[in-house]
Amino acid sequence: MTSNLASSYSVTGGVYKARERIHRRMADRRLLAIPASCRRVAACNPN
């Protein structure tokens, strides 16, 4: 049973890493979509 648990942990870890990579790519695209001038000025932040 312990071997099954170990394999399931490694699989979920791999899935988590893949999701994290996708999330980072989406965040990078959002940052790239913002004009460079808005990145420096805090008042330009919609939040």
CSV table of C-alpha atoms in Angstrom, one decimal:
chain,number,residue,atom,x,y,z
A,1,MET,CA,0.0,0.0,0.0
A,2,THR,CA,2.8,2.4,0.7
A,3,SER,CA,4.1,2.1,-2.8
A,4,ASN,CA,0.7,3.1,-4.2
A,5,LEU,CA,0.6,6.1,-1.9
A,6,ALA,CA,4.1,7.2,-3.0
A,7,SER,CA,3.2,6.9,-6.7
A,8,SER,CA,0.0,8.9,-6.2
A,9,TYR,CA,1.9,11.6,-4.4
A,10,SER,CA,4.4,11.9,-7.3
A,11,VAL,CA,1.6,12.1,-9.8
A,12,THR,CA,-0.2,14.9,-7.9
A,13,GLY,CA,3.1,16.7,-7.5
A,14,GLY,CA,3.6,16.6,-11.2
A,15,VAL,CA,0.1,17.9,-11.9
A,16,TYR,CA,0.6,20.7,-9.4
A,17,LYS,CA,3.8,21.8,-11.1
A,18,ALA,CA,2.1,21.7,-14.5
A,19,ARG,CA,-0.7,23.9,-13.2
A,20,GLU,CA,1.8,26.3,-11.6
A,21,ARG,CA,3.6,26.7,-15.0
A,22,ILE,CA,0.4,27.4,-16.8
A,23,HIS,CA,-0.6,29.9,-14.2
A,24,ARG,CA,2.8,31.7,-14.5
A,25,ARG,CA,2.4,31.9,-18.3
A,26,MET,CA,-1.0,33.4,-17.9
A,27,ALA,CA,0.3,35.9,-15.4
A,28,ASP,CA,3.2,36.8,-17.6
A,29,ARG,CA,0.9,37.4,-20.5
A,30,ARG,CA,-1.2,39.8,-18.4
A,31,LEU,CA,1.9,41.7,-17.4
A,32,LEU,CA,3.1,41.9,-20.9
A,33,ALA,CA,-0.4,43.2,-22.0
A,34,ILE,CA,0.0,46.2,-19.7
A,35,PRO,CA,1.9,49.1,-21.3
A,36,ALA,CA,5.4,49.8,-19.9
A,37,SER,CA,4.4,53.2,-18.6
A,38,CYS,CA,1.6,51.8,-16.5
A,39,ARG,CA,3.9,49.3,-14.9
A,40,ARG,CA,5.9,52.1,-13.3
A,41,VAL,CA,3.0,54.3,-12.3
A,42,ALA,CA,1.0,52.9,-9.4
A,43,ALA,CA,-2.0,55.1,-10.3
A,44,CYS,CA,-2.4,53.2,-13.6
A,45,ASN,CA,-3.1,50.0,-11.6
A,46,PRO,CA,-6.9,49.1,-12.1
A,47,ASN,CA,-6.9,47.4,-8.7
